[in-house]
CSV table of C-alpha atoms in Angstrom, one decimal:
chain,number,residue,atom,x,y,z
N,187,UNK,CA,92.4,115.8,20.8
N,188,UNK,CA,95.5,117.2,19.6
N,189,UNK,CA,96.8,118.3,23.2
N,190,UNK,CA,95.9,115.1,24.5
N,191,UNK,CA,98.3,112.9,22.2
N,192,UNK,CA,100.8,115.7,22.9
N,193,UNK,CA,100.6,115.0,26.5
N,194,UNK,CA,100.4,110.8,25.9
N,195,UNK,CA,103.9,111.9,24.4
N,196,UNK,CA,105.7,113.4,26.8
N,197,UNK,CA,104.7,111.3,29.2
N,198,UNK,CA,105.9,108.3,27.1
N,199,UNK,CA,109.2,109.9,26.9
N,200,UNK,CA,110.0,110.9,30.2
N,201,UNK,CA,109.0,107.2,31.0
N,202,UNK,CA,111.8,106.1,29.3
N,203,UNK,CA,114.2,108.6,29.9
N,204,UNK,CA,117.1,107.0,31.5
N,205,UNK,CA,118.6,108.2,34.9
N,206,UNK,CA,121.5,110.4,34.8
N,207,UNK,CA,124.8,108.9,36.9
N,208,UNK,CA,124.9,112.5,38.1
N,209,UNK,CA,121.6,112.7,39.0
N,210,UNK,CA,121.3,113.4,42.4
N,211,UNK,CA,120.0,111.0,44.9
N,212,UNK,CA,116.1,110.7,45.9
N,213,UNK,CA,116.6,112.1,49.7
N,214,UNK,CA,114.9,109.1,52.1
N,215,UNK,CA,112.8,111.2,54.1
N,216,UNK,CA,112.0,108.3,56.7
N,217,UNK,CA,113.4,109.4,60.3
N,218,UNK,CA,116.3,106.6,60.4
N,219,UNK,CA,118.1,108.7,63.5
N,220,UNK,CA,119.1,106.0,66.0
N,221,UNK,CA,116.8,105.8,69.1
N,222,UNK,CA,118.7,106.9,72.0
N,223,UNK,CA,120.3,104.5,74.6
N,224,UNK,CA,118.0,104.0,77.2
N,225,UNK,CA,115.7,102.8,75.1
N,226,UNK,CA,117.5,99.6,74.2
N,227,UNK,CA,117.1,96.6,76.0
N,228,UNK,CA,120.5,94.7,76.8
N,229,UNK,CA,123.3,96.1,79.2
N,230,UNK,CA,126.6,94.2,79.6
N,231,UNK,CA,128.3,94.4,83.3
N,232,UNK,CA,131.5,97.1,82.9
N,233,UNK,CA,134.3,95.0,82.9
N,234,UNK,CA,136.4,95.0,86.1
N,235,UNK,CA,133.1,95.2,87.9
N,236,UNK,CA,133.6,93.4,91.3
N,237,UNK,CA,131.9,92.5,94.6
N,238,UNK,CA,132.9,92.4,98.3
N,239,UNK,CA,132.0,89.9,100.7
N,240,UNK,CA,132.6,90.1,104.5
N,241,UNK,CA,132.3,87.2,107.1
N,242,UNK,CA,132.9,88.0,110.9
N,243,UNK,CA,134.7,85.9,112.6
N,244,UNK,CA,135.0,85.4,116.7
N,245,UNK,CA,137.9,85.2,119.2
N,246,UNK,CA,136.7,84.6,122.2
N,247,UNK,CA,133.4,86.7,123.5
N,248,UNK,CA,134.0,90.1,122.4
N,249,UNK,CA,136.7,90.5,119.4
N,250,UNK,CA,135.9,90.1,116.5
N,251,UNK,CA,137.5,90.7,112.8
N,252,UNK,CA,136.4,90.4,109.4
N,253,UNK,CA,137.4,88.1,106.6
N,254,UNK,CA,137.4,89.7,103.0
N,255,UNK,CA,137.4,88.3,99.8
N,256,UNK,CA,136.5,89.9,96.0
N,257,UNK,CA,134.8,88.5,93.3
N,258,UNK,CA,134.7,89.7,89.9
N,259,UNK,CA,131.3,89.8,87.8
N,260,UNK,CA,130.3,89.1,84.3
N,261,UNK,CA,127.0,89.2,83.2
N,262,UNK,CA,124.1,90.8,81.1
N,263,UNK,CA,120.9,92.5,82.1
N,264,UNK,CA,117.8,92.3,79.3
N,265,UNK,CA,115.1,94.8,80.0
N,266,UNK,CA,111.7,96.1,78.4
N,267,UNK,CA,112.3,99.7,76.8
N,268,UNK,CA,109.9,101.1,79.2
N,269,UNK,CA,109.7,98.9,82.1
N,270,UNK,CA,111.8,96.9,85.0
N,271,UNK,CA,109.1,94.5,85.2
N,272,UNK,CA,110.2,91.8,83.1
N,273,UNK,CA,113.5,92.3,84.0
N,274,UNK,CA,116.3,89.3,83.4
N,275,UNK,CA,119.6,88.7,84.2
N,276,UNK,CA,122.1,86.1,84.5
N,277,UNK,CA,125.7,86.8,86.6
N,278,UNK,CA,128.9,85.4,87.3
N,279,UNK,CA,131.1,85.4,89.8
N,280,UNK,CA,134.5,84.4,90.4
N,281,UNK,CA,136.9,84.7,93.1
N,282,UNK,CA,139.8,87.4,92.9
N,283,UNK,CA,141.2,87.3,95.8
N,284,UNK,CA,140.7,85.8,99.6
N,285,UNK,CA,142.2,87.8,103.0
N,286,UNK,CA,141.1,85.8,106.0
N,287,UNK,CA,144.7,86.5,108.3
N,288,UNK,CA,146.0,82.8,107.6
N,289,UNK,CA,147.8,82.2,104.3
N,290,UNK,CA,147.4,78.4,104.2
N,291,UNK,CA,143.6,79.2,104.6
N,292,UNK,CA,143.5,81.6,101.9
N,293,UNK,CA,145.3,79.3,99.2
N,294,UNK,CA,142.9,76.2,100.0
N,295,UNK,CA,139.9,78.6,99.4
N,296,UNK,CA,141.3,79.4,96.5
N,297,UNK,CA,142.3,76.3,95.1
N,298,UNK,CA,139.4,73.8,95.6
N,299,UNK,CA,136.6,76.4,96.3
N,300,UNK,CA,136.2,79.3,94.4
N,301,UNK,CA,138.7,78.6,92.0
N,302,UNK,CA,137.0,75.6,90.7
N,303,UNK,CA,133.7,77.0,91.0
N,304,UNK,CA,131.6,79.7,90.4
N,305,UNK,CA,128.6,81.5,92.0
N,306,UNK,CA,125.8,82.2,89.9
N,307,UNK,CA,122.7,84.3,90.0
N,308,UNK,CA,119.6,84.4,88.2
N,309,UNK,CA,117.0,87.0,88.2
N,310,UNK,CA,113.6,86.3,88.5
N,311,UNK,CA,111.7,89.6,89.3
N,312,UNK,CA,112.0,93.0,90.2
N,313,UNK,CA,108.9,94.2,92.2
N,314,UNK,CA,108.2,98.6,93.0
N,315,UNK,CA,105.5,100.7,93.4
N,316,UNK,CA,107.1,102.3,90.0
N,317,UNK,CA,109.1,100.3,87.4
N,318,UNK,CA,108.7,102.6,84.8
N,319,UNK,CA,112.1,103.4,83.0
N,320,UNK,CA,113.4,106.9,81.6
N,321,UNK,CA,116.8,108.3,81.5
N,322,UNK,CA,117.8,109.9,84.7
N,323,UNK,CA,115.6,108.1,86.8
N,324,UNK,CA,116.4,106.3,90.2
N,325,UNK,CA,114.0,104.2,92.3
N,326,UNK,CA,114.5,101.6,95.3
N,327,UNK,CA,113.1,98.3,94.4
N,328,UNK,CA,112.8,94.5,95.6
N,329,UNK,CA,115.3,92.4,93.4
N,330,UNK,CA,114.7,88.7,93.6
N,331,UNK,CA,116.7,86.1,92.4
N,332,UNK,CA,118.5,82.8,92.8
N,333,UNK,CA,121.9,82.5,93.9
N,334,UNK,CA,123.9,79.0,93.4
N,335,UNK,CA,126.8,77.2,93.7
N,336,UNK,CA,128.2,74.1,92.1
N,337,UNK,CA,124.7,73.1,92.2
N,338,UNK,CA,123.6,74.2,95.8
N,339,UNK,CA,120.6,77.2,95.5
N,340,UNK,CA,119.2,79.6,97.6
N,341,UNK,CA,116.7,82.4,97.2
N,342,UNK,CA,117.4,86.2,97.5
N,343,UNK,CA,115.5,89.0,97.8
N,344,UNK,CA,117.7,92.2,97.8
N,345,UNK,CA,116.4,95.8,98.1
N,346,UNK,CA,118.4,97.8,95.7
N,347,UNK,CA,118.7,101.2,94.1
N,348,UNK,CA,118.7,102.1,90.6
N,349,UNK,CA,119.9,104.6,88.9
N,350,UNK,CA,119.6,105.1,85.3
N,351,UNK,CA,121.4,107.5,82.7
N,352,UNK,CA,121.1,107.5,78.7
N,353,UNK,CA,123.5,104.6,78.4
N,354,UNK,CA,124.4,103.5,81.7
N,355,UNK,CA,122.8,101.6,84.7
N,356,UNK,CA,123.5,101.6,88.0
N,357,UNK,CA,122.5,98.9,90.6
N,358,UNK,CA,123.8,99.1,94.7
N,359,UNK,CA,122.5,97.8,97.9
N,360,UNK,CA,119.4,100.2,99.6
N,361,UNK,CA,120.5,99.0,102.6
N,362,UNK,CA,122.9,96.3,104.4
N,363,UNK,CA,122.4,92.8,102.7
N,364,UNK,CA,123.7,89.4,104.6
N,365,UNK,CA,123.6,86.4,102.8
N,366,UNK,CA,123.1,83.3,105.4
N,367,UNK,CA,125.6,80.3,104.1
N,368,UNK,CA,123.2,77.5,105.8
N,369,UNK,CA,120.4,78.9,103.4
N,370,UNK,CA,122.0,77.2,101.1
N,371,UNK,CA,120.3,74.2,99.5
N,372,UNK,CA,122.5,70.8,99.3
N,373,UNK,CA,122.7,69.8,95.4
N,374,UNK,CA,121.1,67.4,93.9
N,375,UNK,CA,123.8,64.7,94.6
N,376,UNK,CA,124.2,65.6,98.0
N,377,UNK,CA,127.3,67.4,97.3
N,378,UNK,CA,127.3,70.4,100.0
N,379,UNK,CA,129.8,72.9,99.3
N,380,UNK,CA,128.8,75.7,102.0
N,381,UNK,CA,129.5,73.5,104.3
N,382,UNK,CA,133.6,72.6,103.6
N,383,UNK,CA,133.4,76.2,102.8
N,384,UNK,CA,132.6,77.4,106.3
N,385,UNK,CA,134.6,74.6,107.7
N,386,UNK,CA,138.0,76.1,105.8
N,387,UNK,CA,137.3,78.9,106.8
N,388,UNK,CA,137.5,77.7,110.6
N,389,UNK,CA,140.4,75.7,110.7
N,390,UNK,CA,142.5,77.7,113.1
N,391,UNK,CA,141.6,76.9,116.2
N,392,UNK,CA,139.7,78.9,118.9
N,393,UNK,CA,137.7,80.5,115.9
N,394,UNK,CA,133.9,80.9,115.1
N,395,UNK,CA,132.7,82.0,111.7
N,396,UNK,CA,129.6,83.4,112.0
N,397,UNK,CA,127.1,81.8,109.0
N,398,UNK,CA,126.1,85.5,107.6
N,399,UNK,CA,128.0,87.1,105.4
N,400,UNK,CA,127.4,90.6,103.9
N,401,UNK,CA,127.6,91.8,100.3
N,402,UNK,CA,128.8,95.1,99.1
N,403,UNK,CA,128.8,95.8,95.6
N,404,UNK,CA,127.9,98.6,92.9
N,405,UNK,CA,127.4,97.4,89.3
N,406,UNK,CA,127.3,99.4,86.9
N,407,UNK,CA,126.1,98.3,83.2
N,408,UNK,CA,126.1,99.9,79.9
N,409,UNK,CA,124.0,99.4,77.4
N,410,UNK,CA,125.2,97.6,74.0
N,411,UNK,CA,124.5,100.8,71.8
N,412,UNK,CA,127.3,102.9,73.8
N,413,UNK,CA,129.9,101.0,72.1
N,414,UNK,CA,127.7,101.2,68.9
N,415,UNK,CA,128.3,105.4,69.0
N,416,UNK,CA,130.9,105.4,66.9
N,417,UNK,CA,133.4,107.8,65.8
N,418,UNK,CA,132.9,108.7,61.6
N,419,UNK,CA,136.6,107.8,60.2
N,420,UNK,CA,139.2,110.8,59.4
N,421,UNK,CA,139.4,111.8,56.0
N,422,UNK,CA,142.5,110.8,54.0
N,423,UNK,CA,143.8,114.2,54.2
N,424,UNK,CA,142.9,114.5,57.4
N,425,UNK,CA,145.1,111.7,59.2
N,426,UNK,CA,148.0,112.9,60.9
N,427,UNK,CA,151.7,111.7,60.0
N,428,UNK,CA,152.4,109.5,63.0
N,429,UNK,CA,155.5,108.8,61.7
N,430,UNK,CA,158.1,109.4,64.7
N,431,UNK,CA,161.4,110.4,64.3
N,432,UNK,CA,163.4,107.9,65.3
N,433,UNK,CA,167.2,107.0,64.8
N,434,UNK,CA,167.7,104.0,62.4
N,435,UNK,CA,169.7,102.7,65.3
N,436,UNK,CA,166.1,102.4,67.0
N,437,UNK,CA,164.5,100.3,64.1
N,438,UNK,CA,165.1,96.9,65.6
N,439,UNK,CA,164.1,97.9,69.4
N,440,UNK,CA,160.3,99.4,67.6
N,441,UNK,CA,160.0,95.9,65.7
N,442,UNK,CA,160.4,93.9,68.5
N,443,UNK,CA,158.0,96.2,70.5
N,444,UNK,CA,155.7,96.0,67.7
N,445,UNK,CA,156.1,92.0,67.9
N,446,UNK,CA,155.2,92.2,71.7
N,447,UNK,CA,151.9,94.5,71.2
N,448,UNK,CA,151.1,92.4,67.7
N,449,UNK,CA,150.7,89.4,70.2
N,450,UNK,CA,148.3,91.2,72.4
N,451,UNK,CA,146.5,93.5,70.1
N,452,UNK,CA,146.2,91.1,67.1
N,453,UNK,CA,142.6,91.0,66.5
N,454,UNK,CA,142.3,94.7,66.9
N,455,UNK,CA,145.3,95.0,64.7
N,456,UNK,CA,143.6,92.9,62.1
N,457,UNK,CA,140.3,94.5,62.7
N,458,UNK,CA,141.6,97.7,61.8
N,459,UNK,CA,142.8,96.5,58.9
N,460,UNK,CA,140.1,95.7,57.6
N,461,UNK,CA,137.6,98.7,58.7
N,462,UNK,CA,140.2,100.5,56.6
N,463,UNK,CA,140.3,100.9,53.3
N,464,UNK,CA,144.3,100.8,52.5
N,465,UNK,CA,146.5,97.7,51.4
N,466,UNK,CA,148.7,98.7,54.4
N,467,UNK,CA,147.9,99.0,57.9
N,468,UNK,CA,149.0,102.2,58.6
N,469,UNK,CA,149.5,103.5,62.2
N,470,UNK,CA,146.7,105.6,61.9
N,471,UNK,CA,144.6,103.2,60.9
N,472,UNK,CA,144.7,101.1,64.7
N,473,UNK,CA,144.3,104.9,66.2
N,474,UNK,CA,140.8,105.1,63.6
N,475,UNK,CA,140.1,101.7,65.3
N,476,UNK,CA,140.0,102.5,68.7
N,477,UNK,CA,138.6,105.2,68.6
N,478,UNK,CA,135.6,104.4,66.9
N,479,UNK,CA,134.9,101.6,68.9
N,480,UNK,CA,135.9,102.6,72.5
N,481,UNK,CA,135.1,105.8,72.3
N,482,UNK,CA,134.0,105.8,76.1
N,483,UNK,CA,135.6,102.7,77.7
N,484,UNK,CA,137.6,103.2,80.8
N,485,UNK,CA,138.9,99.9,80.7
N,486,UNK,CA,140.7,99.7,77.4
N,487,UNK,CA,144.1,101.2,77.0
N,488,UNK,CA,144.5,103.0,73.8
N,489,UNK,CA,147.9,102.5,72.3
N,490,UNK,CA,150.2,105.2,72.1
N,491,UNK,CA,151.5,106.6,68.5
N,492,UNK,CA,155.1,105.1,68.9
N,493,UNK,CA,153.1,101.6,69.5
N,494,UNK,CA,150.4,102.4,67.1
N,495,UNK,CA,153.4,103.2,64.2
N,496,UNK,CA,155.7,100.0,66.1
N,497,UNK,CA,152.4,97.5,65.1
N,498,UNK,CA,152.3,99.3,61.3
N,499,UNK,CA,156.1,97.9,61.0
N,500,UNK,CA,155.1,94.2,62.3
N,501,UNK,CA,152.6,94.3,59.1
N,502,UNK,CA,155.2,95.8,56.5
N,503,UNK,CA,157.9,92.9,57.6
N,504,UNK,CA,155.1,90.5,57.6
């Protein structure tokens, strides 16, 4: 009996024992590491991606040259974590640039065709004999889809390869793919764009455009937890002194740089500023900032120390 009230005791006490500050965490022995890339569903087009179209055009019987033109892309793919099947996408396209041999041509394609409009495609299905998904993988499928125009719609079925890394997809034509312009649906208010398209694009005379044009492109998507590996901030006594030596004569010509980049870079600047935990953004503090978050992005163009330390003196005279 004695032993037991001894041990209702203790047991009382360490019940209301109160937790040390210094104790030392309870370690979370859950598995919280982050599931890698390919598993995630959403990829965003690279930026800069682009595609190439090509109509022939005839002089005569037997020449023939090729009109151009370059479009760029924006877009996002949604996929299951282990399948193509129920594959979605939405794209964008919009004209860059026009080279059909006659200036005047070019400018009106520009100006009241492709600069006022933009092609859009939809996809509806992806069909294989295997749409399973794993990292490394590549497979020819059947990509289908609906292509339109300031309202005019046709369908498209495009064999494609795939190729698929940890983070990164890849989609090309399998083979040559011609689009045929009178495939084309007119909209629903009769409007039918296709057709002032192809007559521009005829307007010097003695020339035939041929009604099939052919695609080239290679797409490549990443998935939205690349930009999500992040770089684990420098320690304080860590960060380099990026403090250049610079005459005091210089001083004005940095501030006025640092002006110029603060109106390009300001919601980086002001990003970085607050990721960070300083009053003062510091030069090394928009370096911290870019490389965490584009640890791996081609397109973004990392400032240099001199502008890094020419944006800290924008904040200082701010």
């Amino acid at each position: 009996m004695y032993f037991c009230v001894l041990f209702l005791i203790i047991l009382a006490a360490c019940e209301n024992t109160p937790v040390s500050p210094n104790s030392p965490p309870v370690e979370n022995t859950a598995d919280l590491s982050p599931e890698p890339c390919h598993s995630k569903t959403t990829y965003d087009i690279h930026k800069g991606a682009s595609v190439t179209w090509r109509v022939q055009k005839t002089i005569g019987e037997a020449d023939e040259t090729t009109l151009t033109g370059l479009t760029g892309v924006e877009g996002q793919l949604t996929l299951d974590k282990s399948s193509w099947a129920n594959a979605r996408a939405r794209f964008h396209f919009t004209s860059q640039s026009t080279e059909s041999g006659n200036a005047v041509r070019d400018q009106r394609l520009e100006n009241y065709i492709f600069g006022g409009s933009t092609f859009q495609f939809d996809l509806t299905g992806i069909q294989g004999a295997d749409l399973g998904r794993s990292a490394g993988d590549s497979k020819i499928v059947l990509i289908r889809g609906i292509l339109s125009l300031a309202g005019q719609t046709t369908q498209i079925e495009l064999p494609a390869l795939l190729i698929e890394t940890e983070d990164q997809i890849s989609i090309t034509p399998a083979e040559t793919f011609t689009l045929n312009l009178r495939a084309f649906q007119p909209a629903p208010n009769g409007l039918n764009l296709i057709s002032h398209i192809t007559k521009l694009l005829a307007l010097v005379p003695g020339v035939q455009i041929k009604d099939e044009v052919r695609i080239d492109f290679n797409l490549e998507l990443f998935s939205s937890c690349a930009e999500a590996k992040i770089q684990p901030p420098i320690a304080e006594d860590q960060r380099p002194d990026l403090t250049p030596d610079l005459p005091d004569s210089k001083e004005p010509d940095l501030l006025q740089l640092g002006l110029t980049l603060y109106q390009t870079r300001c919601a980086s600047c002001h990003l970085a500023k607050a990721e960070s935990n300083h009053h003062d953004l510091r030069a090394s503090d928009i370096l911290d900032h870019y490389a965490r978050n584009f640890p791996t992005h081609i397109d973004v163009v990392w400032p240099t120390e001199e502008e890094a330390y020419a944006i800290q003196k924008v904040f200082e005279a701010r």
